[in-house]
Short mmCIF file of C-alpha atoms and ligand atoms in Angstrom, two decimals:
data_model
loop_
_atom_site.label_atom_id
_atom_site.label_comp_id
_atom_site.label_asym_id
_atom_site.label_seq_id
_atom_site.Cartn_x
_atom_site.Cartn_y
_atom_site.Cartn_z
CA UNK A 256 -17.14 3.83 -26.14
CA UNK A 257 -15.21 1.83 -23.32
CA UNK A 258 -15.19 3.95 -19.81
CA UNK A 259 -12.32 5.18 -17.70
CA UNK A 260 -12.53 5.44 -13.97
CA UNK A 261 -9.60 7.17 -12.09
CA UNK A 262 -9.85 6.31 -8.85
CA UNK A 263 -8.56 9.30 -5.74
CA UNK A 264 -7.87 8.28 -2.62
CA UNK A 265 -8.27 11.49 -0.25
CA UNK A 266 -7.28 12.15 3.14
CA UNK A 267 -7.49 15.83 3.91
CA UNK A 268 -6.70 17.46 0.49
CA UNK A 269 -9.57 20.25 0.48
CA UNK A 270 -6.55 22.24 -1.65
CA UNK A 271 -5.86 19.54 -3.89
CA UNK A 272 -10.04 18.66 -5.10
CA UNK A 273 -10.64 21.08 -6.99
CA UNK A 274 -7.02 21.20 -8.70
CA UNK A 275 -7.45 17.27 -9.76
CA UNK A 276 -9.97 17.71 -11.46
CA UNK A 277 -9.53 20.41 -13.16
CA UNK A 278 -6.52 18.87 -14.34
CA UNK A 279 -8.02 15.70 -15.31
CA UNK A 280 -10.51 16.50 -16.57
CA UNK A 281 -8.43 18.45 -19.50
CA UNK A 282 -6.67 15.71 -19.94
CA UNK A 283 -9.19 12.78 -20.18
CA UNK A 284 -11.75 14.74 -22.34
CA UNK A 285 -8.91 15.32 -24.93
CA UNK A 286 -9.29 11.42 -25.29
CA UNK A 287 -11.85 9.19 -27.39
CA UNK A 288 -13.46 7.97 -23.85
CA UNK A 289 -15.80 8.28 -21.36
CA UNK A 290 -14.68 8.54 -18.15
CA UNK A 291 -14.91 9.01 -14.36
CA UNK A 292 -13.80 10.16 -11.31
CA UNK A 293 -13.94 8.31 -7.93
CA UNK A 294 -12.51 10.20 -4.90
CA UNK A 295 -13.01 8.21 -1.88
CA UNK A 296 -12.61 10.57 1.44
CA UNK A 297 -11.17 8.71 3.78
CA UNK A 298 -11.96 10.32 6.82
CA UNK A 299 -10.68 13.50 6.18
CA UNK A 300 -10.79 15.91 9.07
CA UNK A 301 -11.01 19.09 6.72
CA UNK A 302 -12.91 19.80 4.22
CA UNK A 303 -12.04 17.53 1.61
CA UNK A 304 -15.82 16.31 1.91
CA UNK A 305 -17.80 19.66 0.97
CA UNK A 306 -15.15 19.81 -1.52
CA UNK A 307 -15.75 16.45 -3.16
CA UNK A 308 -19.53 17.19 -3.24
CA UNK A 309 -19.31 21.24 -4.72
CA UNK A 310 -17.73 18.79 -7.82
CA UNK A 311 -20.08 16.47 -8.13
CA UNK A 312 -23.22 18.15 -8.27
CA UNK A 313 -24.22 18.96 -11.09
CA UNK A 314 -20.90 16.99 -13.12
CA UNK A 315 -21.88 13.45 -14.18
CA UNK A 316 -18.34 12.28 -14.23
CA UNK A 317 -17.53 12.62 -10.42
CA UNK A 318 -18.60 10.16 -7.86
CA UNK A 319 -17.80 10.24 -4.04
CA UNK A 320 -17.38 8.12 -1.32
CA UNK A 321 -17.26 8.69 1.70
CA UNK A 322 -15.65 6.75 4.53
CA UNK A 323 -17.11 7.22 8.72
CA UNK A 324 -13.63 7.60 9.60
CA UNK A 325 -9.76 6.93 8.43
CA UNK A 326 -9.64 3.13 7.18
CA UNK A 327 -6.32 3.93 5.61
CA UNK A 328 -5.39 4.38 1.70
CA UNK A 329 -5.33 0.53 0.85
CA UNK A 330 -9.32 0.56 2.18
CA UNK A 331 -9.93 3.54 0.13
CA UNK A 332 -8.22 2.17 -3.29
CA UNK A 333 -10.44 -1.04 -2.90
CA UNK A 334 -13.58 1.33 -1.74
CA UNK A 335 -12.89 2.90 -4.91
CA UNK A 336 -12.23 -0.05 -6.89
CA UNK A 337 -15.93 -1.34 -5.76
CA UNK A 338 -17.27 1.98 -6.68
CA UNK A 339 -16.09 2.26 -10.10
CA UNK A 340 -17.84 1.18 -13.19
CA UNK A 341 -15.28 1.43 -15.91
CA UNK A 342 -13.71 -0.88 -17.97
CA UNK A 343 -10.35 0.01 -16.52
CA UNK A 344 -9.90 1.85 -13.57
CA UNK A 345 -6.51 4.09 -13.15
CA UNK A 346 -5.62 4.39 -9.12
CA UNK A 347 -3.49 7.44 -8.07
CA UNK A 348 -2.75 10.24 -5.63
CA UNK A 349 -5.00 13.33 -5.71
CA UNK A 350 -2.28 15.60 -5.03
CA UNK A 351 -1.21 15.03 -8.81
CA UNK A 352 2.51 13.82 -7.77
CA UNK A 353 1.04 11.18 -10.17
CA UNK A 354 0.79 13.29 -13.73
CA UNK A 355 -2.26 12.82 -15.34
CA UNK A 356 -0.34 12.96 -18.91
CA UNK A 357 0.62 9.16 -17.40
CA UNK A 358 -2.88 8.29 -17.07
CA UNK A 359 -3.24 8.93 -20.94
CA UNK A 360 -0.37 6.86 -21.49
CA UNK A 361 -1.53 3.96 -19.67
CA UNK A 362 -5.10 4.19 -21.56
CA UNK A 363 -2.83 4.54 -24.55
CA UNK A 364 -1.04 0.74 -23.42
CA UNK A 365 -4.82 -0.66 -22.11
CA UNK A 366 -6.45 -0.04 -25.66
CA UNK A 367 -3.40 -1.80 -27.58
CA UNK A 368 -4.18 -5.21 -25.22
CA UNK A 369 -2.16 -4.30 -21.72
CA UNK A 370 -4.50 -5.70 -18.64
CA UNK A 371 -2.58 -4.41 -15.88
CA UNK A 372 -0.28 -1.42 -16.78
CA UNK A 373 2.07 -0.34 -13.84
CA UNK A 374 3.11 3.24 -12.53
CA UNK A 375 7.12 3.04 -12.00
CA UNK A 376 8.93 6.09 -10.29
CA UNK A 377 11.72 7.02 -12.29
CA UNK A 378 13.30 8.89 -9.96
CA UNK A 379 11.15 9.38 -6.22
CA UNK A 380 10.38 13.03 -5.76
CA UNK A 381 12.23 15.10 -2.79
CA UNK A 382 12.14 12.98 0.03
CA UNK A 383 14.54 13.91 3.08
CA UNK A 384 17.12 11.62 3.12
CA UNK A 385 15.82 9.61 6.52
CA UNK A 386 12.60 8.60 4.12
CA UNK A 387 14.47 7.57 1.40
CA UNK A 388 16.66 5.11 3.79
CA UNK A 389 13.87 3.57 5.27
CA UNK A 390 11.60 3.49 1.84
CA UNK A 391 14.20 1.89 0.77
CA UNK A 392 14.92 -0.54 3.59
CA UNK A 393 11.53 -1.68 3.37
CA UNK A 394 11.05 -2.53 -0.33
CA UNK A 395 14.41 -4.41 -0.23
CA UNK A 396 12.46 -6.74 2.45
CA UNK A 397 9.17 -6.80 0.28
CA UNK A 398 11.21 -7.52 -3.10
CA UNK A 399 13.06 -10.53 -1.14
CA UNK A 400 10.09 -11.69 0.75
CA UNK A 401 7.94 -11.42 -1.80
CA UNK A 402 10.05 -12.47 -4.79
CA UNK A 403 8.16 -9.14 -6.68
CA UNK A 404 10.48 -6.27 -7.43
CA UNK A 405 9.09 -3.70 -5.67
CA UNK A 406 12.10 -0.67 -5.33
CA UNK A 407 10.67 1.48 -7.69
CA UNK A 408 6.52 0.50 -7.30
CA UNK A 409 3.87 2.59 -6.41
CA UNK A 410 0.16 2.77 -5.97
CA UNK A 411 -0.23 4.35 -9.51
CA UNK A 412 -1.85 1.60 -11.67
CA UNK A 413 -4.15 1.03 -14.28
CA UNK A 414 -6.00 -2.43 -14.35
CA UNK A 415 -8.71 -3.86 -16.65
CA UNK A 416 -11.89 -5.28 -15.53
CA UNK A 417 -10.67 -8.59 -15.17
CA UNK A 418 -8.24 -7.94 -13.07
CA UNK A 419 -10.21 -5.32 -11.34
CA UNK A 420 -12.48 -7.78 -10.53
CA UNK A 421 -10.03 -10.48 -9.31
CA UNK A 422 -8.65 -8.04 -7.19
CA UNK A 423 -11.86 -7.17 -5.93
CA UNK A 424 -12.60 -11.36 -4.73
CA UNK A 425 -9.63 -12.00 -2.82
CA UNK A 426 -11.02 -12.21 0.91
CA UNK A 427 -8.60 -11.13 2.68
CA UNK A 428 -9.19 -7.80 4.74
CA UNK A 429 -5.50 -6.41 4.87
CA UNK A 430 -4.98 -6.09 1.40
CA UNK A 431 -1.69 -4.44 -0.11
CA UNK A 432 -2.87 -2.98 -3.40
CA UNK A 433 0.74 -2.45 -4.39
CA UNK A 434 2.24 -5.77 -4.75
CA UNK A 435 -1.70 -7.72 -5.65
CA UNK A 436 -1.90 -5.98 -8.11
CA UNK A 437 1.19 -8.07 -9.63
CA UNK A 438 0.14 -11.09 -8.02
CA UNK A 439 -3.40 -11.22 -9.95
CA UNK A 440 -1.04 -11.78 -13.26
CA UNK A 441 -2.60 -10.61 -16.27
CA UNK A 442 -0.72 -9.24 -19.35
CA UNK A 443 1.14 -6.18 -17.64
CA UNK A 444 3.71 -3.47 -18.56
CA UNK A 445 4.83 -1.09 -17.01
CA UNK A 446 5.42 3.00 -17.78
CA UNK A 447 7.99 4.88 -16.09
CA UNK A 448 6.90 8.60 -14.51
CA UNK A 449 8.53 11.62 -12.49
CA UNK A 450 6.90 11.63 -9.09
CA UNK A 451 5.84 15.36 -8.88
CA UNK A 452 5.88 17.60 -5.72
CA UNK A 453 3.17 17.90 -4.02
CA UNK A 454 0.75 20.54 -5.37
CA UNK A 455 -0.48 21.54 -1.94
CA UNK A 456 -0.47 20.42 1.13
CA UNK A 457 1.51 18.07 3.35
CA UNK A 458 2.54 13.89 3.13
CA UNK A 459 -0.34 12.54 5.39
CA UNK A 460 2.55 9.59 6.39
CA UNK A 461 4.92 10.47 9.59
CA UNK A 462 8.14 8.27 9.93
CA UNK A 463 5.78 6.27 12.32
CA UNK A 464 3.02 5.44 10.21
CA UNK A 465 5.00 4.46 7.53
CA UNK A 466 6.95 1.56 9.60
CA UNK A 467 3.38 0.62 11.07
CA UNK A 468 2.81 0.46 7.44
CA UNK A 469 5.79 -1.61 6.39
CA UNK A 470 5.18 -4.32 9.25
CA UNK A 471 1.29 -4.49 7.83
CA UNK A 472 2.61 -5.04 4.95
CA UNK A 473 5.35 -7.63 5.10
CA UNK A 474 3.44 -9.50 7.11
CA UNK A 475 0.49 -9.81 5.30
CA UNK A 476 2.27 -10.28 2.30
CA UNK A 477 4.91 -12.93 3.67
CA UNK A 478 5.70 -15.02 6.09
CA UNK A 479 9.55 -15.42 5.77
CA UNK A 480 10.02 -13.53 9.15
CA UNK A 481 8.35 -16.78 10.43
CA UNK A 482 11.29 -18.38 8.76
CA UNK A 483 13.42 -16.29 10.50
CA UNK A 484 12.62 -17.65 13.85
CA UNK A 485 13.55 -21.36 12.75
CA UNK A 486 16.58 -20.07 10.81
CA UNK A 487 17.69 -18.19 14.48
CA UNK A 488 16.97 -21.52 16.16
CA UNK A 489 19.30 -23.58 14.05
CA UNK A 490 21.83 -21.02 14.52
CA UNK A 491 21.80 -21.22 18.45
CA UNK A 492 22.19 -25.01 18.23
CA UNK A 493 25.33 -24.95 15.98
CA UNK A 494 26.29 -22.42 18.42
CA UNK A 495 25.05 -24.66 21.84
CA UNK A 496 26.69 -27.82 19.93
CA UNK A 497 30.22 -25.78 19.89
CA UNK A 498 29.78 -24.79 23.26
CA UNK A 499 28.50 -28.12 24.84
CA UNK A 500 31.56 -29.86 23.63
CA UNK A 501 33.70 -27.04 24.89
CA UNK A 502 32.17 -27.87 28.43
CA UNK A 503 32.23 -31.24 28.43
CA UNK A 504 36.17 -31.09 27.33
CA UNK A 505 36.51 -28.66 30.21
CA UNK A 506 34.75 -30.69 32.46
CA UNK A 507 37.02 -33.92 31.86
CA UNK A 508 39.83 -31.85 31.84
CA UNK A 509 39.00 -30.69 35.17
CA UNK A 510 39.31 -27.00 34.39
CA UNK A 511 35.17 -26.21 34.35
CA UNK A 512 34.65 -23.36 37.13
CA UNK A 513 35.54 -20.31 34.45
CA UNK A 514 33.16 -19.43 31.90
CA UNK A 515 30.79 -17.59 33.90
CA UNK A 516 30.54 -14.68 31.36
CA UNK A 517 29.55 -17.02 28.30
CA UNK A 518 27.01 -17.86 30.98
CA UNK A 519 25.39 -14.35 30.80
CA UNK A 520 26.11 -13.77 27.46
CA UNK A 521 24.21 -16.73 26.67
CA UNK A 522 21.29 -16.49 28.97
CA UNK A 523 21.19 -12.49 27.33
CA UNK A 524 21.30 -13.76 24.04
CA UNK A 525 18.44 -16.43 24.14
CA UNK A 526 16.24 -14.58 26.09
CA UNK A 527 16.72 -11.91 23.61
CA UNK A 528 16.21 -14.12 21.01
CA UNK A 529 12.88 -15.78 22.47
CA UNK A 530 11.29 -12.59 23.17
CA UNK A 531 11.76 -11.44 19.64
CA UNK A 532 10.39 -14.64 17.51
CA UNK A 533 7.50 -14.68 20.06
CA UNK A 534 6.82 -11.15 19.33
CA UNK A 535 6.99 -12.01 15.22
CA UNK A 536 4.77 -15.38 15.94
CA UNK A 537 1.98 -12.92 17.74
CA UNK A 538 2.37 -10.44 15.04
CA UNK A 539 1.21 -12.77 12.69
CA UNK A 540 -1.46 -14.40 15.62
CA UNK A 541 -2.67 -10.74 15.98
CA UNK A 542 -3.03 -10.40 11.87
CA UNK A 543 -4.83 -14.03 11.54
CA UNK A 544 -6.97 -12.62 14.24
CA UNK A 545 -8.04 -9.56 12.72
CA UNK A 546 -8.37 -11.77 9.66
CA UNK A 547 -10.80 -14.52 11.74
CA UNK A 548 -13.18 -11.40 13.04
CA UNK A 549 -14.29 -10.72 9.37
CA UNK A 550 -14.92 -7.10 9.52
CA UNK A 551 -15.44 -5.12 6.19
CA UNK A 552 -12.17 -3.41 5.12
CA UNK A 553 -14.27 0.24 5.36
CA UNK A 554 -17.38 1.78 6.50
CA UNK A 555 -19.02 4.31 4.17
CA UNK A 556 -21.23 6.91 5.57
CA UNK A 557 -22.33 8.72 2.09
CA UNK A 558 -22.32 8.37 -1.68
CA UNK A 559 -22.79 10.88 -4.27
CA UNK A 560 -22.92 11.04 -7.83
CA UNK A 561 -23.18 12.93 -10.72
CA UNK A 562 -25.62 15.43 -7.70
CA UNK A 563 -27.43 12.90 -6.78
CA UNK A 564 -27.25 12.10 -2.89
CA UNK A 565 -27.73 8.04 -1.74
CA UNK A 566 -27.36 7.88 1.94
CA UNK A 567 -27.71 4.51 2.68
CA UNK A 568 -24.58 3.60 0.94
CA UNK A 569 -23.12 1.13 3.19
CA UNK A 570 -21.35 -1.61 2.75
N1 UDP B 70 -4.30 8.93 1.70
C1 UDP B 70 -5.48 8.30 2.10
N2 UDP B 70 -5.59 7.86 3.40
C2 UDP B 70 -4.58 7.97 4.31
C3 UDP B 70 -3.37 8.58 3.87
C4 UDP B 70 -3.26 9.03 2.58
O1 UDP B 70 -6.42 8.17 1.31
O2 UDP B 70 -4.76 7.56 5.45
C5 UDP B 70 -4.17 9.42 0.30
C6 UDP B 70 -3.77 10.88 0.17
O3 UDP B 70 -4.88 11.75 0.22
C7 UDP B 70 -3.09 10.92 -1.19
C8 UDP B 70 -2.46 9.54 -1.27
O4 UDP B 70 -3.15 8.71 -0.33
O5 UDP B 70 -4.02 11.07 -2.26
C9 UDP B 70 -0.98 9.58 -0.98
O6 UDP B 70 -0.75 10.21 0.25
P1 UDP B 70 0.45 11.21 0.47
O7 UDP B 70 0.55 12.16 -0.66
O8 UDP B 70 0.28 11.79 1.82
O9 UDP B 70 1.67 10.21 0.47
P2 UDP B 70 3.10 10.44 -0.22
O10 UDP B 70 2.84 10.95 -1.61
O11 UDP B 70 3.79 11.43 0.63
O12 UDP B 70 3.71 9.08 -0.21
MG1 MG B 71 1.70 12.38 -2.19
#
C-alpha cells in the first residue's frame, strides 16, 4: 500500500495540534493508504512543542521536527519534505484553512497518474482589505517576473516522489516552495479549494513580514528588477538626449542662463534614481551572499516519532 505524508508547518499553534489531527486523521484512515503526519515546529514560542510530542507518543503515524529557532515556513516545508517518507507528500497549514477533504482529493488525482497536484484558492478567506491589496500587488509582480501564474497559488500541494525529490536537490538556500514547485515540471493539475478561517489562533504574518517576504521572494525567484535598472537608464538618456539638444540650441541662440530648475529637478531625479538601482543591485549582492556562505536552510534541535525520542537529529 503506497504511503501518504502530510506535511504541517507550525509556528505557535498549541490550539491548532491537537485539532489537525484529529481531523486528519478521520479523514486519511477513511482511505485505502497508509499515511503520516510531519509537523515541523518552527520555533514556536508556545507550546506547540509539548503538543506535537503528547501526539506522537504512542501514535505511529506522527513524526516531529523540531527547529532551534524560527527559520521561517519555506525552511520548515523543505524540513518536512526531508523528513517524510511517503510516496507523495501533501504540504499545508495546520490551522486547517487548508480542508483536509482536499487532501483526499488530491490523493484521489495522485493515484489516477497526477505528479504534482496544486492547491488553488477559489476565493481567499477574510482578509482586511489592506492584505488583499498588497497580496495582490505582489503576485501580479511574481506572475510577470516569473512568467508562472501565481494570483490564486498557495503553499497547499501535493507532489510525488519524484518531484519531491527534485525539489529536495536544488541547492539553493532561499527556496520559494510556492512557485518550485511549478518549476520542477512534472504532470500537474490543479484542484480548486475554499480557504477556511482560521480554527484558532492568529496569522503569524504582520503587514511587515509579509513585504520582507515578497522582496525574498521576487528576488530569489527573478531578476527582472535588475532589468529595471538598465530599462531606467535608457530612459534618462532619451530624456538627457532631449535635453542636451535643448541646451545646446539655447546656447547658440544665446538665451542659456534660465533653466536653473530643470537643473534641480534633474540632479533630484538621478540621484534618486542611482540610490534606488544601487539599493536593488545590493539586494541581490546581499542574497548571492547569503547564498556564497552555504549555511543549511534550518537547524533541528529534536526528532520524534511514532514515541520514540532521537536527539541527535541534526542536520
Ligand atoms: N508558519 C511557520 N513559520 C512561520 C510562520 C508561519 O511554520 O514563521 C506556519 C503556520 O504555523 C501555519 C502556516 O505556516 O501552519 C501558515 O501561517 P498563517 O496561518 O499564519 O498564515 P496565513 O494563513 O495567515 O497566510
Ligand atoms: Mg493560516
Amino acid at each position: 500500500m503506497s504511503l501518504i505524508s502530510v506535511i504541517l508547518p507550525s509556528y505557535n499553534e498549541e490550539e491548532n495540534i491537537h485539532r489537525a489531527v484529529e481531523r486528519l486523521s478521520e479523514t486519511l484512515s477513511r482511505e485505502e493508504v497508509d499515511w503520516e503526519l510531519v509537523f515541523v515546529n518552527d520555533g514556536s514560542r508556545d507550546g506547540t512543542w509539548q503538543r506535537i510530542t503528547e501526539e506522537a507518543k504512542g501514535n505511529p503515524h506522527i513524526t516531529g521536527v523540531s527547529f532551534s529557532r524560527n527559520f521561517g515556513k519555506e525552511a520548515a516545508i523543505m524540513a518536512g519534505l526531508a523528513t517524510a517518507k511517503g510516496d507523495c507528500c501533501v504540504v499545508m497549514d495546520c490551522d486547517l484553512q487548508h480542508p483536509p477533504e482536499t487532501v483526499v482529493e488530491m490523493l484521489h488525482l495522485w493515484q489516477q497518474g497526477y505528479e504534482v497536484v496544486e492547491g488553488v484558492k477559489r476565493s481567499r478567506g477574510r482578509e482586511s482589505r489592506l492584505h488583499a491589496l498588497l497580496a495582490g500587488t505582489f503576485y501580479r509582480i511574481m506572475s510577470s517576473a516569473t512568467r508562472i501564474d501565481m494570483s490564486r497559488a498557495s503553499d497547499f500541494k501535493l507532489m510525488d516522489r519524484k518531484a519531491v525529490n527534485a525539489l529536495l536537490s536544488l541547492p539553493e538556500k532561499n527556496a520559494f516552495f510556492r512557485a518550485l514547485s511549478s518549476w520542477v515540471g512534472f504532470k500537474t493539475t490543479s484542484v480548486e479549494f475554499d480557504v477556511r478561517e482560521r480554527e484558532a489562533g492568529t496569522s503569524k504574518w504582520s503587514s511587515r513580514s509579509l513585504a520582507a517576504y515578497a522582496i525574498r521572494n521576487i528576488t530569489s525567484f527573478s531578476s527582472a528588477p535588475l532589468q529595471i535598472v538598465t530599462f531606467l537608464g535608457l530612459i534618462m538618456l532619451l530624456l538627457a538626449v532631449a535635453l542636451s539638444i535643448q541646451t545646446l540650441i539655447r546656447y547658440f541662440s544665446g538665451t542659456a542662463v534660465e533653466g536653473f530648475t530643470t537643473v534641480i529637478l534633474l540632479i533630484l531625479l538621478i540621484g534618486s534614481l542611482l540610490m534606488i538601482s544601487l539599493g536593488i543591485i545590493g539586494y541581490y549582492l546581499a542574497q548571492i551572499y547569503k547564498e556564497l556562505k552555504g549555511r543549511p536552510r534550518y537547524l533541528i534541535s529534536e526528532v520524534i516519532s511514532g514515541g520514540t525520542e532521537n536527539p541527535d537529529g541534526t542536520k
